[in-house]
Short mmCIF file of C-alpha atoms in Angstrom, two decimals:
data_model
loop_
_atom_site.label_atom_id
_atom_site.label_comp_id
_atom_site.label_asym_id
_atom_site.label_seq_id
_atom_site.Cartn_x
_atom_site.Cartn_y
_atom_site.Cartn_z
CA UNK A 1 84.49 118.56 100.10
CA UNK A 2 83.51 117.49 96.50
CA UNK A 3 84.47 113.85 97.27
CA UNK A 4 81.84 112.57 94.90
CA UNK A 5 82.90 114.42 91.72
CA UNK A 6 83.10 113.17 88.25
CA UNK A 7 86.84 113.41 87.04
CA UNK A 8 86.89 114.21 83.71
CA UNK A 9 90.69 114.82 82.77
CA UNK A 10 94.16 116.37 83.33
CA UNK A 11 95.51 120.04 82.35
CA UNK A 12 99.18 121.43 83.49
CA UNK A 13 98.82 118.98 86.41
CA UNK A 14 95.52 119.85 87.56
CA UNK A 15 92.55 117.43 87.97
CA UNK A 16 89.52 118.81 86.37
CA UNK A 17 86.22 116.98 87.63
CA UNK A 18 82.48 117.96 88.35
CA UNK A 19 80.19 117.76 91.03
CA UNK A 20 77.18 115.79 90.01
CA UNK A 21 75.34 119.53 90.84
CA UNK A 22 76.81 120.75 88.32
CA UNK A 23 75.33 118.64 85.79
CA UNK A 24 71.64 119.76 86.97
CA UNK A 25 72.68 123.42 86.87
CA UNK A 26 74.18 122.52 83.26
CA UNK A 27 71.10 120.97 82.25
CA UNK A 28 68.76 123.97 83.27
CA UNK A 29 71.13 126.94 81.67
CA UNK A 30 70.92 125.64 78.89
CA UNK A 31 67.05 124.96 79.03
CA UNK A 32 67.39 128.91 80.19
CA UNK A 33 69.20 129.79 77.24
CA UNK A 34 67.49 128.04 74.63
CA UNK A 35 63.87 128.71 75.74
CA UNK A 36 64.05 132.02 77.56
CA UNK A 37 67.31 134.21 76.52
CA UNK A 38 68.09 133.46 72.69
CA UNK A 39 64.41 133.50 71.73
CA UNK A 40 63.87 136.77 73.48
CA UNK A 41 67.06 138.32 72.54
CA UNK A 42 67.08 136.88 68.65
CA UNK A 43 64.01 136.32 66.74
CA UNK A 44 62.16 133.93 63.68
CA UNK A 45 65.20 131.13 64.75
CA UNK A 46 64.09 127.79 64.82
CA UNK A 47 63.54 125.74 67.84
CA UNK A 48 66.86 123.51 66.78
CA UNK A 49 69.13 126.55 66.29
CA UNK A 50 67.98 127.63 69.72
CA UNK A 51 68.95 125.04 71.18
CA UNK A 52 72.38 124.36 69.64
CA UNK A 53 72.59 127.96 70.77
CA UNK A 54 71.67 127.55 74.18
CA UNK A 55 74.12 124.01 74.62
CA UNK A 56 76.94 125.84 73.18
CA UNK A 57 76.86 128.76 75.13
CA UNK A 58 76.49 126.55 78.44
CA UNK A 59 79.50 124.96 77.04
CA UNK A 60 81.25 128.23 76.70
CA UNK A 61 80.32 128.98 80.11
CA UNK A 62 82.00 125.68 81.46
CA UNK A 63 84.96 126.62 80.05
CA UNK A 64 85.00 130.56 81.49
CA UNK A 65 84.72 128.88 84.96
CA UNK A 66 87.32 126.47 84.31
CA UNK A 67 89.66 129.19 83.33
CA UNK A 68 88.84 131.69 86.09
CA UNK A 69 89.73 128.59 87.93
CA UNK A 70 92.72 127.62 86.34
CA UNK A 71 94.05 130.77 86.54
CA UNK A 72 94.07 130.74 90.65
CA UNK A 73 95.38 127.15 90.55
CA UNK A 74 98.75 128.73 88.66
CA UNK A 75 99.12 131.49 90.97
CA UNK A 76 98.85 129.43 93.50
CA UNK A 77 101.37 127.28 92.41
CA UNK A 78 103.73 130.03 91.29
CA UNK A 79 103.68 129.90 95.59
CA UNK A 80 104.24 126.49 96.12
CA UNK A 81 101.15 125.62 97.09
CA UNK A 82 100.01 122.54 96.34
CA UNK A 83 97.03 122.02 94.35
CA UNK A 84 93.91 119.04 94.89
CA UNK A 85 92.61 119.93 91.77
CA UNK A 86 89.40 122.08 90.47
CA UNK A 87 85.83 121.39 90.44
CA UNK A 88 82.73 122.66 89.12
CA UNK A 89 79.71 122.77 91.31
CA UNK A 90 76.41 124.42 91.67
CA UNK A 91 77.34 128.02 91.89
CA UNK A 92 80.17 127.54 89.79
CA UNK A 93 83.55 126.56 90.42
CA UNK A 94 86.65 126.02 93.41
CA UNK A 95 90.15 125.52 93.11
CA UNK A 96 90.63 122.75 96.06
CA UNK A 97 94.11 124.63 98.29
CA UNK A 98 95.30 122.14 100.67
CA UNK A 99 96.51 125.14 102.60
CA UNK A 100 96.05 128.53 103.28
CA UNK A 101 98.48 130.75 101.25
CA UNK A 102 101.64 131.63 103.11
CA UNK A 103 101.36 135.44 103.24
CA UNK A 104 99.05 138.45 102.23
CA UNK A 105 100.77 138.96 99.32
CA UNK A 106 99.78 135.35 98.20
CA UNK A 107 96.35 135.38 99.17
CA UNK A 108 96.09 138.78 96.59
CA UNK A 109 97.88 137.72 93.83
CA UNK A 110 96.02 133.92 93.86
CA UNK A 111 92.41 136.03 94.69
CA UNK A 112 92.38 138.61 92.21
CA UNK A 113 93.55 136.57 89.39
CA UNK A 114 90.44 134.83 89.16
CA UNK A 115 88.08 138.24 88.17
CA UNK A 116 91.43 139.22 85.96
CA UNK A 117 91.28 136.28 83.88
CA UNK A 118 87.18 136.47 83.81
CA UNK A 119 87.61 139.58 82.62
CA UNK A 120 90.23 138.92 79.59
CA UNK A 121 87.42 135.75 78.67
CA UNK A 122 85.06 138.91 78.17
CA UNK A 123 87.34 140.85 76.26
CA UNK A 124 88.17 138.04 74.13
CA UNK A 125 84.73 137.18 73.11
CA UNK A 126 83.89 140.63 72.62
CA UNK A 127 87.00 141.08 70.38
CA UNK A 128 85.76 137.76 68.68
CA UNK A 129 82.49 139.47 67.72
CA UNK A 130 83.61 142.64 66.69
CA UNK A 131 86.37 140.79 64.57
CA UNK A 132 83.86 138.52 62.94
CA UNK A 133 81.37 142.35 62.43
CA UNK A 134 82.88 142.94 59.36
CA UNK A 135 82.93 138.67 58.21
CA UNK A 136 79.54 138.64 58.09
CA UNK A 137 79.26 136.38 61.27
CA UNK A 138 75.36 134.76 61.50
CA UNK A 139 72.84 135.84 63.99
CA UNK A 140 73.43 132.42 66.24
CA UNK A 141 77.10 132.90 66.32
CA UNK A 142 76.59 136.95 67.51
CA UNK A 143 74.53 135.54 70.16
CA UNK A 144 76.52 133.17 71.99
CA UNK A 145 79.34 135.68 71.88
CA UNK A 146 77.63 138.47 73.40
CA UNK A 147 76.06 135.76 76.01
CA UNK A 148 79.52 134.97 76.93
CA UNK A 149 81.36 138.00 77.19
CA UNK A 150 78.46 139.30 79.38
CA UNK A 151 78.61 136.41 81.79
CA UNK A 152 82.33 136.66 82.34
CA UNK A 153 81.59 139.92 82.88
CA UNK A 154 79.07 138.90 85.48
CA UNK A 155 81.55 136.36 86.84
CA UNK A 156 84.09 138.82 87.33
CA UNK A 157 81.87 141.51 88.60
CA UNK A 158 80.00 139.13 91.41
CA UNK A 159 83.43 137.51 92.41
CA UNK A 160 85.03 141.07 93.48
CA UNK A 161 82.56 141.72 95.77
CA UNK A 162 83.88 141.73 99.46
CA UNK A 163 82.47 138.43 100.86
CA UNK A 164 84.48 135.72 101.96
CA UNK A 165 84.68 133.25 100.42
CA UNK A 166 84.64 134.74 97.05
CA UNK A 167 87.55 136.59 95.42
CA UNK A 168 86.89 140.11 96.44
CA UNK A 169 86.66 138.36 100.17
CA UNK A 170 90.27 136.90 99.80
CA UNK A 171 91.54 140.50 98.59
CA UNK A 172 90.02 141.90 101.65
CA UNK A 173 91.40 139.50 103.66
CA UNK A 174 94.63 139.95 102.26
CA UNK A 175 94.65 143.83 102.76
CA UNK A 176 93.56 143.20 106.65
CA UNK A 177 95.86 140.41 107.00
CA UNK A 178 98.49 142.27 106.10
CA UNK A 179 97.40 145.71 108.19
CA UNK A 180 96.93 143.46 111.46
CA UNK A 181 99.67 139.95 110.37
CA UNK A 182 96.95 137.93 112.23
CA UNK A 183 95.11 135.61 109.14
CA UNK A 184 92.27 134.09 111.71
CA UNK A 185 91.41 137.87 112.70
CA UNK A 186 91.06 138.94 109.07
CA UNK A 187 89.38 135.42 108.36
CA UNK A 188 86.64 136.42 110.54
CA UNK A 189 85.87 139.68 109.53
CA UNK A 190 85.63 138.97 105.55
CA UNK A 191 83.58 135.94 106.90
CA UNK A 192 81.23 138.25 108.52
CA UNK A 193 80.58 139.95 105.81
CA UNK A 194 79.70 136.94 103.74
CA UNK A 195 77.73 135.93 105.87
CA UNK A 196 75.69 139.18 105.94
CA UNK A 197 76.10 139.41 102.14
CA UNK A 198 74.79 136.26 102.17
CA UNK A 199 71.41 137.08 104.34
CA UNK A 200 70.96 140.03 102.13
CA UNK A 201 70.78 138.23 98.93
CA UNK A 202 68.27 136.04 100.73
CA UNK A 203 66.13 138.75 101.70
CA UNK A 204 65.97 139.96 97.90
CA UNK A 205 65.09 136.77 97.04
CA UNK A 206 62.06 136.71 98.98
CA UNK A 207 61.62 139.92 97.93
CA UNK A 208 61.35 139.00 94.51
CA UNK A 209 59.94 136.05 94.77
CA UNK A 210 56.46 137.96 96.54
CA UNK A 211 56.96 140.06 94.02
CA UNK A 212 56.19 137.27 91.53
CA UNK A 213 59.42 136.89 90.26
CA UNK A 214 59.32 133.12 91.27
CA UNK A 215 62.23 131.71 89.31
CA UNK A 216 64.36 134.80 89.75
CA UNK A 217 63.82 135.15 93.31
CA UNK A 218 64.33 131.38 94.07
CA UNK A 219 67.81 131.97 92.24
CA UNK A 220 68.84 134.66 94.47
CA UNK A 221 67.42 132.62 97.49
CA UNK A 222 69.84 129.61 96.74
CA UNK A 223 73.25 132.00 96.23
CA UNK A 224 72.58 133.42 99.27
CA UNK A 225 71.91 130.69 101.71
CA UNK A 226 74.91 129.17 99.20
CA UNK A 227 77.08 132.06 100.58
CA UNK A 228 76.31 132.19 104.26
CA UNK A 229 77.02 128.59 104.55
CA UNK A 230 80.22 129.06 102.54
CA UNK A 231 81.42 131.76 104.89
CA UNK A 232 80.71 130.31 108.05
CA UNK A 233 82.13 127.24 107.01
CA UNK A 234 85.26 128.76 105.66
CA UNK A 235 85.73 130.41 108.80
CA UNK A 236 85.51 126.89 110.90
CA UNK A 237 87.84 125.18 108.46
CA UNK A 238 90.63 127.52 109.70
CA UNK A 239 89.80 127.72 113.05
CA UNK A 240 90.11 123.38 112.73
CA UNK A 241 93.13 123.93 110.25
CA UNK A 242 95.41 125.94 112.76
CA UNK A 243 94.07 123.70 116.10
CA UNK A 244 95.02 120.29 114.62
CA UNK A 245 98.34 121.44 112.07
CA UNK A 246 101.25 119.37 113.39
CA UNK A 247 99.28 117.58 115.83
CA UNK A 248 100.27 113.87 115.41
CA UNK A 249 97.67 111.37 115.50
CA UNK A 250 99.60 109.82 118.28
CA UNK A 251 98.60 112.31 120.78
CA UNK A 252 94.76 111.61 120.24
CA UNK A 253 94.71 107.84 120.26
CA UNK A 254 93.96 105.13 122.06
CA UNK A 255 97.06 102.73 122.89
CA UNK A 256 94.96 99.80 124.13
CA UNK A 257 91.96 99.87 122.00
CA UNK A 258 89.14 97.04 122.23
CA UNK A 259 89.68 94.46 119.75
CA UNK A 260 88.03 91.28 118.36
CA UNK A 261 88.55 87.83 116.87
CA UNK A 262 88.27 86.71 113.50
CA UNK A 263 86.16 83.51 114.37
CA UNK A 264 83.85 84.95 116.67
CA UNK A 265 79.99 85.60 115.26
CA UNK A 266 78.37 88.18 114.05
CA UNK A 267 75.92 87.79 116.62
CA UNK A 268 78.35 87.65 119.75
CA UNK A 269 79.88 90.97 117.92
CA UNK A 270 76.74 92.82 118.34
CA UNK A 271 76.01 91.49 121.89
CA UNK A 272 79.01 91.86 123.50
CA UNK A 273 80.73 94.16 121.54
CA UNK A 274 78.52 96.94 119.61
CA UNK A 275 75.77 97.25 122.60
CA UNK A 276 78.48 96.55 125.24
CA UNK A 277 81.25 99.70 123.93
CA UNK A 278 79.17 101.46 121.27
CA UNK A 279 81.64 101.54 118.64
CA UNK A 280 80.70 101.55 114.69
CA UNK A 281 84.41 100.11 113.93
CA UNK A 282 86.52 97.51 115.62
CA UNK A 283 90.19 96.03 114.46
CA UNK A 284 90.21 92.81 114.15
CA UNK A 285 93.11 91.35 115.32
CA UNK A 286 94.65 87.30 115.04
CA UNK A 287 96.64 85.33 117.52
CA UNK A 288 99.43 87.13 118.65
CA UNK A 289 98.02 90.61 117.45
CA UNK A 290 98.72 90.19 114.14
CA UNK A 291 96.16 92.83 112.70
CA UNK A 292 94.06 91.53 109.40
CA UNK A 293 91.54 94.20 109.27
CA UNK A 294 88.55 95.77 110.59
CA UNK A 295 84.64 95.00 110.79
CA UNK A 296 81.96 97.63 111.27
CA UNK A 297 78.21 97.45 111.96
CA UNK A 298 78.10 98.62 107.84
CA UNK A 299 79.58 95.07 107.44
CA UNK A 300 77.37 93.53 109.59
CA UNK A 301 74.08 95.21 108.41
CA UNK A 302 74.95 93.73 105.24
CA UNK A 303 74.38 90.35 106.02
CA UNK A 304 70.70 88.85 106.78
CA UNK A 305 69.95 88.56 110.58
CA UNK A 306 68.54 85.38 110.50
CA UNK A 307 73.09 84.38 109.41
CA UNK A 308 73.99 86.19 112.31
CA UNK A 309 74.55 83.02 114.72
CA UNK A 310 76.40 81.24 112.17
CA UNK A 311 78.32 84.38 109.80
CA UNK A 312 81.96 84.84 111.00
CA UNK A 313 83.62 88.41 111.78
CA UNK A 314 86.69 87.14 109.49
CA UNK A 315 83.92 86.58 106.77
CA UNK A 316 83.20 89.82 106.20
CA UNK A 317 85.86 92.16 107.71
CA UNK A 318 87.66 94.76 105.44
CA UNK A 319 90.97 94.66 104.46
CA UNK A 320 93.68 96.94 105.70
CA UNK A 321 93.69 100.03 103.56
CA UNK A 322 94.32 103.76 103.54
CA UNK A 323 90.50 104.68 104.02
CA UNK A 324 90.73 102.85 107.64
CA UNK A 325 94.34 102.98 108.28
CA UNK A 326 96.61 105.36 109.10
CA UNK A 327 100.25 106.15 110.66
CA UNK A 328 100.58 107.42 113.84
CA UNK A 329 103.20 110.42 113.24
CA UNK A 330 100.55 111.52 110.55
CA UNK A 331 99.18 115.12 110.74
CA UNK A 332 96.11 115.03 112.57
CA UNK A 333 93.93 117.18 109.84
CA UNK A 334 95.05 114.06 107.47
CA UNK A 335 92.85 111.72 109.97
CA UNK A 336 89.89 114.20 109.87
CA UNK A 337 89.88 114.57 106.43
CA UNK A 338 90.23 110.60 105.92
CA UNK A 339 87.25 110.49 108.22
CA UNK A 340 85.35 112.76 106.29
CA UNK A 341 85.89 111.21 103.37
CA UNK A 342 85.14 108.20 104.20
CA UNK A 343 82.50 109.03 106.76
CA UNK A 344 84.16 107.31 109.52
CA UNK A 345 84.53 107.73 112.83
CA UNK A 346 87.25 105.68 113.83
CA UNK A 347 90.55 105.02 112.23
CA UNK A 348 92.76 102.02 113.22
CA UNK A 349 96.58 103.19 114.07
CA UNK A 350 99.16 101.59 112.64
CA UNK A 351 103.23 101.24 112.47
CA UNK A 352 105.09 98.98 110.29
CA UNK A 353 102.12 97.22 109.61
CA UNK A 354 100.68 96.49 113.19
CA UNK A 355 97.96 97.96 115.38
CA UNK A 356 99.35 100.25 118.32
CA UNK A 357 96.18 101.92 118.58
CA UNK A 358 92.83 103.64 117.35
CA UNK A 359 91.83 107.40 116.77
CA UNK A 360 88.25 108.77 117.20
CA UNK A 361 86.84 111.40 115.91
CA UNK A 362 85.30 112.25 119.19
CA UNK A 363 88.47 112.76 120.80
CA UNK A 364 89.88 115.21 117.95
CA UNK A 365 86.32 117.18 118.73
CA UNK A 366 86.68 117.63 122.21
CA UNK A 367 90.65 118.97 121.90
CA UNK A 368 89.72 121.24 119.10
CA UNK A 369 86.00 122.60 121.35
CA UNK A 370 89.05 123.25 124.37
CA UNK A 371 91.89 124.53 122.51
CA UNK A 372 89.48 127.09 120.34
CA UNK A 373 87.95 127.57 123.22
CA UNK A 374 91.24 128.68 125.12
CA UNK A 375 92.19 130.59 122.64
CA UNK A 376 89.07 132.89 121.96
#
C-alpha cells in the first residue's frame, strides 16, 4: 500500500509522505472552502481573502490528520511496534503498522488515541477563538478557527464509529478480542460491519444524489465503496499475515529453476524461453552459475523488435538488487510484499550471493487458498 507516495519529511522518527490522491482532494477542499463554505458562512469578503481562507484552512486540516495520525504512531510505539511511517490519502490519513498489535489492550490504547487527540485539535482551536474573542480577532481568522475545530470534531466523531477499519472498529475489535483471545474471529466481525457500514453509506449516497444532491451524494458514494473495500481488504491482509508469518521463503521455492545465458538473443529468449515456460522473469546465470542478474519480458519490450535477432540478454538484464532478490531464510510475507511492490511475480533466491533457487507468487497463492482453506 501507498508505495507511490510523495515523502515530504521526518518527525520523532516517523516518515511523513502523501499519496498523490491526496493532492486532488487538497486541491478541491480548498476550492470547497473558498467558493462554497466561507462565502456562505462570512459575507462582503473579497474573492482573495476567500481564498487565503479556504488554503489555510485546508492547511489546517492537513495538519489535524497528521496529528490524529501521529498520535497512533506513538502509542504504537510505546508497544514496540514498529512503525513504516504515515500517509495522507484520499479519505484522509493511515499510520502504516507492520504488524498487528500484540494484545487487546494494544489495539485500544493505539485505536482510541486517534479520536482523543482529534478531539484536543478541536478544543484547541476552539480555545484559540474564544481567547482571541476578547483581542478583537478579524472575521477571516474566526472563520478558519471555527472550520477547524468543527472538522476535528467531525474527524473524531466519524472515526469512533464501529467499522473496521476505522478507530471505533479497532476498539471493537479490541473489546471482542479480548472477550473471545481469538484476533482473526474479532477481525471478522468488526470487518463485517464495515463492510455493511460501508454499503449503507452507499445507499445514502444514491439517495442523495436522486435527490439532487449531486456533489453531496457522490461524496458519500466514494466513502462508502472507500470503506467496504477497506474492510474486506483488512480482513484478507490478516488472514495472509497469520498463513505466511514465519514461513521461510525456502519452503516455497524452486531449487532448480530454469535459467538463461547472457549471450543468447533476445529473440531465442522469447522463442524458447517466454512461449516455451511462460515466465515474465528469468535469472540469468554465467559459466559456472555465477548469477549476474535477471531479464524480464519488461526488458525485452523495451527494445525495438526489428533488434531482437541481434540484442543480447546480457545487454539489457537488471542488476542484482533487493527489488528482485531475496534470502532464502526470509519471512515469506517479506517476498509478497517485495512482489507487490514491485509488481513482480517472481523473485530470484539467493545465499551468499548465488542463485539456489526462485519463488513465485503462484506458489505462495496456492499454500495460502489450502492452508485458509484448512483452517476455516
Amino acid at each position: 500500500m501507498f508505495e507511490r507516495k510523495i515523502r515530504l519529511f521526518r518527525l520523532l522518527g516517523f516518515e511523513v509522505g502523501i499519496d498523490p490522491s491526496w493532492i486532488i482532494i487538497a486541491i478541491l477542499i480548498a476550492w470547497s472552502l473558498s467558493t462554497g463554505l466561507f462565502p456562505f458562512q462570512y459575507k462582503n469578503l473579497s474573492t482573495r481573502t476567500y481564498w487565503l481562507m479556504g488554503i489555510i484552512g485546508t492547511l489546517g486540516l492537513f495538519l489535524s490528520v497528521i496529528v490524529h495520525e501521529f498520535s497512533h504512531s506513538l502509542a504504537a510505539r510505546k508497544f514496540g511496534l514498529e512503525m513504516k511511517g504515515i500517509t495522507l490519502f484520499v479519505f484522509g490519513g493511515v499510520a502504516e503498522m507492520k504488524d498487528e498489535p500484540p494484545s487487546p489492550k494494544a489495539e485500544f490504547i493505539i485505536a482510541i488515541m486517534g479520536p482523543i487527540s482529534s478531539i484536543i485539535m478541536a478544543l484547541f482551536f476552539y480555545g484559540v477563538r474564544f481567547a482571541g474573542k476578547g483581542q478583537g480577532l478579524a472575521m477571516p481568522v474566526n472563520g478558519v478557527l471555527d472550520y477547524l475545530a468543527f472538522i476535528n470534531l467531525i474527524l473524531a466523531g466519524f472515526n469512533i464509529l464501529p467499522a473496521f477499519p476505522l478507530d471505533g472498529g479497532r476498539v471493537l475489535r479490541a473489546i471482542l478480542w479480548g472477550i473471545k483471545g481469538n484476533l482473526r474471529w474479532a477481525t471478522r466481525i468488526t470487518s463485517q460491519i464495515g463492510v455493511g457500514f460501508g454499503i449503507l453509506l452507499i445507499v445514502m449516497g444514491i439517495f442523495n444524489i436522486l435527490r439532487g444532491n449531486f456533489i453531496g451524494g457522490m461524496w458519500w458514494f466514494l466513502i462508502g465503496m472507500f470503506l467496504r473495500g477497506t474492510a474486506k481488504a483488512s480482513y484478507q491482509q490478516l488472514l495472509i499475515r497469520r498463513a505466511l508469518e514465519g514461513e521461510p521463503v525456502r519452503r516455497f521455492m524452486k531449487t532448480d529453476p530454469t535459467t538463461v545465458w547472457p549471450f543468447i538473443t533476445l529473440n531465442e529468449l522469447v522463442e524458447d524461453y517466454v512461449y516455451r515456460h511462460h515466465f515474465k522473469m528469468f535469472p540469468v546465470v554465467e559459466k559456472g552459475g555465477k548469477l549476474i542478474g535477471c531479464v524480464t519480458t519488461k526488458n525485452v519490450k523495451e527494445v525495438p523488435r526489428e533488434a531482437w535477432n541481434s540484442r543480447k540478454v546480457g545487454e539489457i538484464a537488471s542488476e542484482c538488487s533487493p527489488e528482485n532478490t531475496i534470502e532464502e531464510n526470509t519471512d515469506a510475507m517479506e517476498a509478497l510484499s517485495t512482489m507487490n511492490r514491485n509488481g513482480a511475480s517472481r523473485l530470484m533466491v539467493v545465499k551468499k550471493g548465488r542463485l539456489v533457487g526462485v519463488i513465485a507468487l503462484k506458489d505462495m497463492l496456492k499454500f495460502l487458498s489450502l492452508k485458509v482453506e484448512l483452517d476455516e
